[in-house]
Amino acid sequence: MAHRNQNRPPGNHPNKKDSAEEIEADKMGRTRAPLTAVVNNASTSNTDGTESNTIEFTKEDIEALLNEKMKRGMASLDHKKKMDQMVDLIKRLKICVRWCFNENEKLHSEVEFAVKKCCDTEIEMYNKTEELSDTISNMRNTISSLEEINVKEKSEKLVAIEDNMKLQQCNSSLQSDLKSANEAYRRLDMEKTIIVESLNATRDLNKELQDRLKSLKDSHSEAIKHKEMLAKEITCLREELKKLMDDRDRLQGQLNAVMLEREKYIKFKYETYSKLDKLASKTEALENTCSSQKEKITLLEKKLCDERKKLEMADLSALKTREMFEEKKNIIRELQDQLADKEFQVVEGEKLRKKLHNTILELKGNIRVFCRVRPLLREDRSETNMVVSYPTSIEMLGRGIELGQNAGQKHLFTFDKVFNHDASQHDVFTEISQLVQSALDGYKVCIFAYGQTGSGKTYTMVGRPDAPDLKGMIPLSLEQIFQTSQSLNDQGWNYKMQVSVLEIYNETIKDLLSNRSSGFDQTRAENSVHGKQYSIRHDKNGNTHVLDLTIVDVCSAAEISSLLEKAAQIRSMGRTQMNEQSSRSHFVVTLRICGINENTEQQVQGVLNLIDLAGSERLSRSGATGDRLKEAQAINQSLSCLSNVIFALAKKEDHVPFRDSKLTHLLQPSLEGDSKTLMFVNISQDQSSIDESLCSLRFAARVNAVKLGSQTVRPKHTQGA
Ligand code: ADP
Ligand code: MG
């Protein structure tokens, strides 16, 4: 049960038992206590258990409660605390509001009760006042009647006195009367005293009643005032209540907002927590990274320091390097100048080389003779007697050849080179490669193979097309020309090559690259039909032109080999038709080389003639008749013409019979002047061919003794001729 507050207003106490006493106390003019409420913590023992009934509030408490929010700097607190505080405040506000409600109701009932009590007291007072007024009027009436009586009695007294006088006589008589009258008077006086006393009492009562009425009126007015005050307080309280309700609504709204915010906050909190977790792990990782980065940074700073030092050093060295660079630049400039000089020297050197090469070749002889001995073939194996031997003296080694049987006469010959039966195609080519090079240098070069049929001329010049290792001088020379021309590209040389392939049979030219070419009979027929005479012309520049001859521009050795294949095919077709007559014709491959050097504006025009001559065997040996005789005569004619030309050239005769045969006519520019000629003399080493071999070697020895060009006949060691 709540303890009663000493300052509590009279209507505030729930226990009505005391109200009468209080009213009485009020009646006694006790001053009202100010409207205050104190939170009594001890009141929690209230039986209904509600907090509103257990806590009492003072005005200051409420004000403190209302002002509480403003007092605290909530903004600085975190959300959770804020929330808790808000909830606590709301809780307390709710308690306060509930308490206010209860108090209000109590006040209402107390005010009503007080008003009712006041009304009752008023009515009672009225009744009592009326009673008292009646009593007073009665008293007044009594007094007036008593006064009247008094007056009467006074008059009566006077009368009595008069009477006394009169009666004095009758005093005695009347003494008794007087006595009785005195007694009556005494009685009356007593009565009067009593009446006066009662009047006084009545007056006191009246006064008292008046006072009471006054006090009642005062208390009534006070009660009215109190009522008004209460009413004011009620209005105030209502306003406060309204305010509180507004506040409550506002707070409720705020609470809702706060709740929403709280939900959001909780959501946010959970998100934040998860983020926080992630962030924590990230932070950890970052911290790790940070620490490692810090280490790295310190390392890098150290490095930076070092690098700066290095940079300074490098700057210094860069300065030096720049100086060096300038020096080097100057050196490079000098070197470039030197290079230009050297390049010029190279060009000059190249010119010199050509000149020297030419001189060497000239010294070697502008016409040279190589002898090649064919090994014994399977069909020759029956022959036991070897007719060929090679002198081993230092002077003769590789240059000498001895022909003759052991018993018989021996013939020794020396040539520029003698290839025994073991010499490979490659060995042979090595010796002629420099001569081939001369064609690229702009000379006219002529290489031909001379010898009896079957001595290996075709083998030497063409080789075996089926075996790459057995390629003859023609394909090997052409390949070298292409290879060298390509390597000379670096020096600024650009070469244009043209090839033509022909055959001379019975003083008739056959174009072996013509698409129409076939047999000689056909060729002749075609020549007459198409008017193709293949007439030979030489211009003043020493260039040979064979009219109507197919000339093919070639860019690679592969193209040439395919052209040679084609020519060989056409030639072999002819051979079949002409019954192994290929050895009856001269096979001429001509490569025209035109070189231009873009750098030096030099220009060269070289010609390389590669000729597989017809068999040189004598008519007596072949025993030919008819067409074969004619063929043999034509061959002999052209071969003797060739030797005539060579000897005429050697003797520097005014007239050189070039035009006596198609072959010499064709080769004229390649035999004159500073042109270079190489003759292979092919011989067989079998005994049966000894005579023909001897003839060939004798002819070759004569040729070998000849020096073409500006020089005269060089004395050469020739024996057995
Ligand atoms: P030619 O053309 O002078 O009539 P060939 O070149 O046709 O003679 O040669 C006749 C035969 O001898 C061919 O079968 C050829 O292969 C062979 N022959 C020629 N010279 C050699 C050599 N140096 N080594 C191997 N075989 C050769
Ligand atoms: Mg041949």
mmCIF file of N, CA and C in Angstrom, residues 515-582:
data_model
loop_
_atom_site.group_PDB
_atom_site.id
_atom_site.type_symbol
_atom_site.label_atom_id
_atom_site.label_comp_id
_atom_site.label_asym_id
_atom_site.label_seq_id
_atom_site.Cartn_x
_atom_site.Cartn_y
_atom_site.Cartn_z
ATOM 1 N N ASN A 515 59.338 -25.354 -129.563
ATOM 2 C CA ASN A 515 58.224 -26.273 -129.259
ATOM 3 C C ASN A 515 57.937 -27.209 -130.419
ATOM 4 N N ARG A 516 58.348 -26.788 -131.624
ATOM 5 C CA ARG A 516 58.031 -27.600 -132.800
ATOM 6 C C ARG A 516 59.134 -28.606 -133.108
ATOM 7 N N SER A 517 60.231 -28.463 -132.385
ATOM 8 C CA SER A 517 61.382 -29.290 -132.742
ATOM 9 C C SER A 517 61.123 -30.770 -132.568
ATOM 10 N N SER A 518 61.659 -31.509 -133.480
ATOM 11 C CA SER A 518 61.631 -32.972 -133.372
ATOM 12 C C SER A 518 62.848 -33.501 -134.140
ATOM 13 N N GLY A 519 62.628 -34.367 -135.000
ATOM 14 C CA GLY A 519 63.758 -34.952 -135.735
ATOM 15 C C GLY A 519 64.396 -33.954 -136.707
ATOM 16 N N PHE A 520 65.606 -34.316 -137.149
ATOM 17 C CA PHE A 520 66.314 -33.423 -138.058
ATOM 18 C C PHE A 520 65.616 -33.300 -139.393
ATOM 19 N N ASP A 521 65.082 -34.411 -139.849
ATOM 20 C CA ASP A 521 64.354 -34.372 -141.122
ATOM 21 C C ASP A 521 63.221 -33.377 -141.029
ATOM 22 N N GLN A 522 62.540 -33.536 -139.896
ATOM 23 C CA GLN A 522 61.406 -32.640 -139.665
ATOM 24 C C GLN A 522 61.915 -31.205 -139.576
ATOM 25 N N THR A 523 63.028 -31.041 -138.824
ATOM 26 C CA THR A 523 63.581 -29.705 -138.640
ATOM 27 C C THR A 523 63.885 -29.055 -139.976
ATOM 28 N N ARG A 524 64.510 -29.873 -140.789
ATOM 29 C CA ARG A 524 64.836 -29.328 -142.108
ATOM 30 C C ARG A 524 63.566 -28.942 -142.836
ATOM 31 N N ALA A 525 62.605 -29.872 -142.779
ATOM 32 C CA ALA A 525 61.326 -29.601 -143.441
ATOM 33 C C ALA A 525 60.699 -28.347 -142.862
ATOM 34 N N GLU A 526 60.709 -28.296 -141.540
ATOM 35 C CA GLU A 526 60.099 -27.146 -140.872
ATOM 36 C C GLU A 526 60.828 -25.864 -141.248
ATOM 37 N N ASN A 527 62.168 -25.987 -141.210
ATOM 38 C CA ASN A 527 62.956 -24.806 -141.545
ATOM 39 C C ASN A 527 62.583 -24.259 -142.918
ATOM 40 N N SER A 528 62.414 -25.204 -143.841
ATOM 41 C CA SER A 528 62.050 -24.743 -145.177
ATOM 42 C C SER A 528 60.626 -24.221 -145.192
ATOM 43 N N VAL A 529 59.771 -24.928 -144.445
ATOM 44 C CA VAL A 529 58.364 -24.499 -144.417
ATOM 45 C C VAL A 529 58.252 -23.140 -143.750
ATOM 46 N N HIS A 530 58.858 -23.057 -142.573
ATOM 47 C CA HIS A 530 58.706 -21.821 -141.810
ATOM 48 C C HIS A 530 59.740 -20.776 -142.197
ATOM 49 N N GLY A 531 60.622 -21.153 -143.151
ATOM 50 C CA GLY A 531 61.644 -20.199 -143.589
ATOM 51 C C GLY A 531 62.674 -19.926 -142.520
ATOM 52 N N LYS A 532 62.839 -20.876 -141.596
ATOM 53 C CA LYS A 532 63.783 -20.667 -140.510
ATOM 54 C C LYS A 532 65.133 -21.226 -140.925
ATOM 55 N N GLN A 533 66.069 -20.368 -141.169
ATOM 56 C CA GLN A 533 67.393 -20.810 -141.606
ATOM 57 C C GLN A 533 68.391 -20.764 -140.471
ATOM 58 N N TYR A 534 67.996 -20.230 -139.400
ATOM 59 C CA TYR A 534 68.854 -20.063 -138.232
ATOM 60 C C TYR A 534 70.197 -19.452 -138.629
ATOM 61 N N SER A 535 70.101 -18.460 -139.462
ATOM 62 C CA SER A 535 71.345 -17.824 -139.917
ATOM 63 C C SER A 535 72.017 -17.079 -138.763
ATOM 64 N N ILE A 536 73.354 -17.146 -138.783
ATOM 65 C CA ILE A 536 74.137 -16.607 -137.670
ATOM 66 C C ILE A 536 74.605 -15.198 -137.999
ATOM 67 N N ARG A 537 74.378 -14.268 -137.019
ATOM 68 C CA ARG A 537 74.827 -12.876 -137.191
ATOM 69 C C ARG A 537 75.622 -12.474 -135.951
ATOM 70 N N HIS A 538 76.677 -11.685 -136.211
ATOM 71 C CA HIS A 538 77.411 -11.103 -135.083
ATOM 72 C C HIS A 538 77.324 -9.595 -135.187
ATOM 73 N N ASP A 539 76.963 -8.949 -134.094
ATOM 74 C CA ASP A 539 76.934 -7.478 -134.148
ATOM 75 C C ASP A 539 78.310 -6.934 -133.772
ATOM 76 N N LYS A 540 78.454 -5.577 -133.847
ATOM 77 C CA LYS A 540 79.790 -4.998 -133.647
ATOM 78 C C LYS A 540 80.238 -5.101 -132.191
ATOM 79 N N ASN A 541 79.275 -5.367 -131.302
ATOM 80 C CA ASN A 541 79.637 -5.535 -129.882
ATOM 81 C C ASN A 541 80.110 -6.956 -129.587
ATOM 82 N N GLY A 542 80.162 -7.789 -130.636
ATOM 83 C CA GLY A 542 80.633 -9.157 -130.452
ATOM 84 C C GLY A 542 79.549 -10.089 -129.966
ATOM 85 N N ASN A 543 78.279 -9.659 -130.108
ATOM 86 C CA ASN A 543 77.182 -10.534 -129.693
ATOM 87 C C ASN A 543 76.694 -11.337 -130.894
ATOM 88 N N THR A 544 76.470 -12.616 -130.598
ATOM 89 C CA THR A 544 76.022 -13.510 -131.667
ATOM 90 C C THR A 544 74.509 -13.625 -131.629
ATOM 91 N N HIS A 545 73.910 -13.575 -132.808
ATOM 92 C CA HIS A 545 72.459 -13.760 -132.894
ATOM 93 C C HIS A 545 72.185 -14.840 -133.915
ATOM 94 N N VAL A 546 71.442 -15.831 -133.480
ATOM 95 C CA VAL A 546 71.012 -16.871 -134.418
ATOM 96 C C VAL A 546 69.545 -16.599 -134.686
ATOM 97 N N LEU A 547 69.240 -16.238 -135.910
ATOM 98 C CA LEU A 547 67.866 -15.853 -136.248
ATOM 99 C C LEU A 547 66.918 -17.017 -135.975
ATOM 100 N N ASP A 548 65.784 -16.659 -135.466
ATOM 101 C CA ASP A 548 64.690 -17.608 -135.172
ATOM 102 C C ASP A 548 65.008 -18.586 -134.038
ATOM 103 N N LEU A 549 66.196 -18.488 -133.498
ATOM 104 C CA LEU A 549 66.531 -19.421 -132.415
ATOM 105 C C LEU A 549 65.776 -19.023 -131.134
ATOM 106 N N THR A 550 65.260 -20.045 -130.477
ATOM 107 C CA THR A 550 64.517 -19.775 -129.241
ATOM 108 C C THR A 550 65.488 -19.380 -128.140
ATOM 109 N N ILE A 551 65.253 -18.214 -127.603
ATOM 110 C CA ILE A 551 66.081 -17.755 -126.474
ATOM 111 C C ILE A 551 65.153 -17.587 -125.270
ATOM 112 N N VAL A 552 65.523 -18.255 -124.217
ATOM 113 C CA VAL A 552 64.634 -18.252 -123.036
ATOM 114 C C VAL A 552 65.310 -17.488 -121.887
ATOM 115 N N ASP A 553 64.540 -16.550 -121.314
ATOM 116 C CA ASP A 553 65.041 -15.858 -120.109
ATOM 117 C C ASP A 553 64.952 -16.813 -118.933
ATOM 118 N N VAL A 554 66.047 -16.931 -118.207
ATOM 119 C CA VAL A 554 66.040 -17.853 -117.053
ATOM 120 C C VAL A 554 66.452 -17.105 -115.787
ATOM 121 N N CYS A 555 65.836 -17.512 -114.710
ATOM 122 C CA CYS A 555 66.115 -16.845 -113.427
ATOM 123 C C CYS A 555 66.719 -17.808 -112.424
ATOM 124 N N SER A 556 66.661 -19.094 -112.713
ATOM 125 C CA SER A 556 67.178 -20.032 -111.719
ATOM 126 C C SER A 556 67.767 -21.250 -112.404
ATOM 127 N N ALA A 557 68.607 -21.947 -111.660
ATOM 128 C CA ALA A 557 69.233 -23.163 -112.162
ATOM 129 C C ALA A 557 68.177 -24.217 -112.449
ATOM 130 N N ALA A 558 67.101 -24.188 -111.654
ATOM 131 C CA ALA A 558 66.025 -25.164 -111.829
ATOM 132 C C ALA A 558 65.376 -24.989 -113.197
ATOM 133 N N GLU A 559 65.166 -23.729 -113.568
ATOM 134 C CA GLU A 559 64.566 -23.455 -114.886
ATOM 135 C C GLU A 559 65.475 -24.007 -115.978
ATOM 136 N N ILE A 560 66.770 -23.767 -115.807
ATOM 137 C CA ILE A 560 67.732 -24.221 -116.815
ATOM 138 C C ILE A 560 67.734 -25.743 -116.902
ATOM 139 N N SER A 561 67.694 -26.394 -115.727
ATOM 140 C CA SER A 561 67.739 -27.859 -115.779
ATOM 141 C C SER A 561 66.503 -28.412 -116.464
ATOM 142 N N SER A 562 65.343 -27.731 -116.256
ATOM 143 C CA SER A 562 64.139 -28.223 -116.935
ATOM 144 C C SER A 562 64.268 -27.991 -118.445
ATOM 145 N N LEU A 563 64.898 -26.845 -118.812
ATOM 146 C CA LEU A 563 65.109 -26.576 -120.241
ATOM 147 C C LEU A 563 66.069 -27.603 -120.840
ATOM 148 N N LEU A 564 67.114 -27.952 -120.068
ATOM 149 C CA LEU A 564 68.081 -28.947 -120.550
ATOM 150 C C LEU A 564 67.426 -30.303 -120.713
ATOM 151 N N GLU A 565 66.531 -30.580 -119.755
ATOM 152 C CA GLU A 565 65.792 -31.859 -119.859
ATOM 153 C C GLU A 565 65.006 -31.902 -121.155
ATOM 154 N N LYS A 566 64.338 -30.746 -121.402
ATOM 155 C CA LYS A 566 63.514 -30.666 -122.611
ATOM 156 C C LYS A 566 64.398 -30.867 -123.859
ATOM 157 N N ALA A 567 65.571 -30.141 -123.844
ATOM 158 C CA ALA A 567 66.492 -30.241 -124.983
ATOM 159 C C ALA A 567 66.980 -31.673 -125.151
ATOM 160 N N ALA A 568 67.322 -32.314 -124.006
ATOM 161 C CA ALA A 568 67.813 -33.691 -124.052
ATOM 162 C C ALA A 568 66.745 -34.608 -124.613
ATOM 163 N N GLN A 569 65.479 -34.316 -124.229
ATOM 164 C CA GLN A 569 64.353 -35.130 -124.710
ATOM 165 C C GLN A 569 64.255 -35.032 -126.231
ATOM 166 N N ILE A 570 64.301 -33.769 -126.692
ATOM 167 C CA ILE A 570 64.180 -33.545 -128.134
ATOM 168 C C ILE A 570 65.363 -34.209 -128.854
ATOM 169 N N ARG A 571 66.567 -34.061 -128.218
ATOM 170 C CA ARG A 571 67.759 -34.645 -128.827
ATOM 171 C C ARG A 571 67.660 -36.172 -128.852
ATOM 172 N N SER A 572 67.134 -36.750 -127.756
ATOM 173 C CA SER A 572 67.023 -38.205 -127.696
ATOM 174 C C SER A 572 65.993 -38.718 -128.686
ATOM 175 N N MET A 573 64.904 -37.898 -128.894
ATOM 176 C CA MET A 573 63.922 -38.270 -129.916
ATOM 177 C C MET A 573 64.617 -38.360 -131.258
ATOM 178 N N GLY A 574 65.427 -37.321 -131.508
ATOM 179 C CA GLY A 574 66.201 -37.282 -132.750
ATOM 180 C C GLY A 574 67.117 -38.493 -132.839
ATOM 181 N N ARG A 575 67.719 -38.824 -131.708
ATOM 182 C CA ARG A 575 68.646 -39.938 -131.691
ATOM 183 C C ARG A 575 67.968 -41.235 -132.110
ATOM 184 N N THR A 576 66.771 -41.468 -131.560
ATOM 185 C CA THR A 576 66.055 -42.679 -131.919
ATOM 186 C C THR A 576 65.777 -42.706 -133.414
ATOM 187 N N GLN A 577 65.299 -41.573 -133.876
ATOM 188 C CA GLN A 577 64.951 -41.532 -135.289
ATOM 189 C C GLN A 577 66.216 -41.656 -136.151
ATOM 190 N N MET A 578 67.280 -41.038 -135.611
ATOM 191 C CA MET A 578 68.489 -40.990 -136.436
ATOM 192 C C MET A 578 69.431 -42.145 -136.116
ATOM 193 N N ASN A 579 68.934 -43.122 -135.384
ATOM 194 C CA ASN A 579 69.686 -44.340 -135.141
ATOM 195 C C ASN A 579 71.042 -44.055 -134.489
ATOM 196 N N GLU A 580 70.958 -43.623 -133.259
ATOM 197 C CA GLU A 580 72.149 -43.346 -132.461
ATOM 198 C C GLU A 580 73.072 -42.324 -133.125
ATOM 199 N N GLN A 581 72.480 -41.305 -133.709
ATOM 200 C CA GLN A 581 73.302 -40.326 -134.421
ATOM 201 C C GLN A 581 73.642 -39.098 -133.574
ATOM 202 N N SER A 582 73.333 -39.185 -132.274
ATOM 203 C CA SER A 582 73.573 -38.002 -131.455
ATOM 204 C C SER A 582 75.058 -37.643 -131.457
#
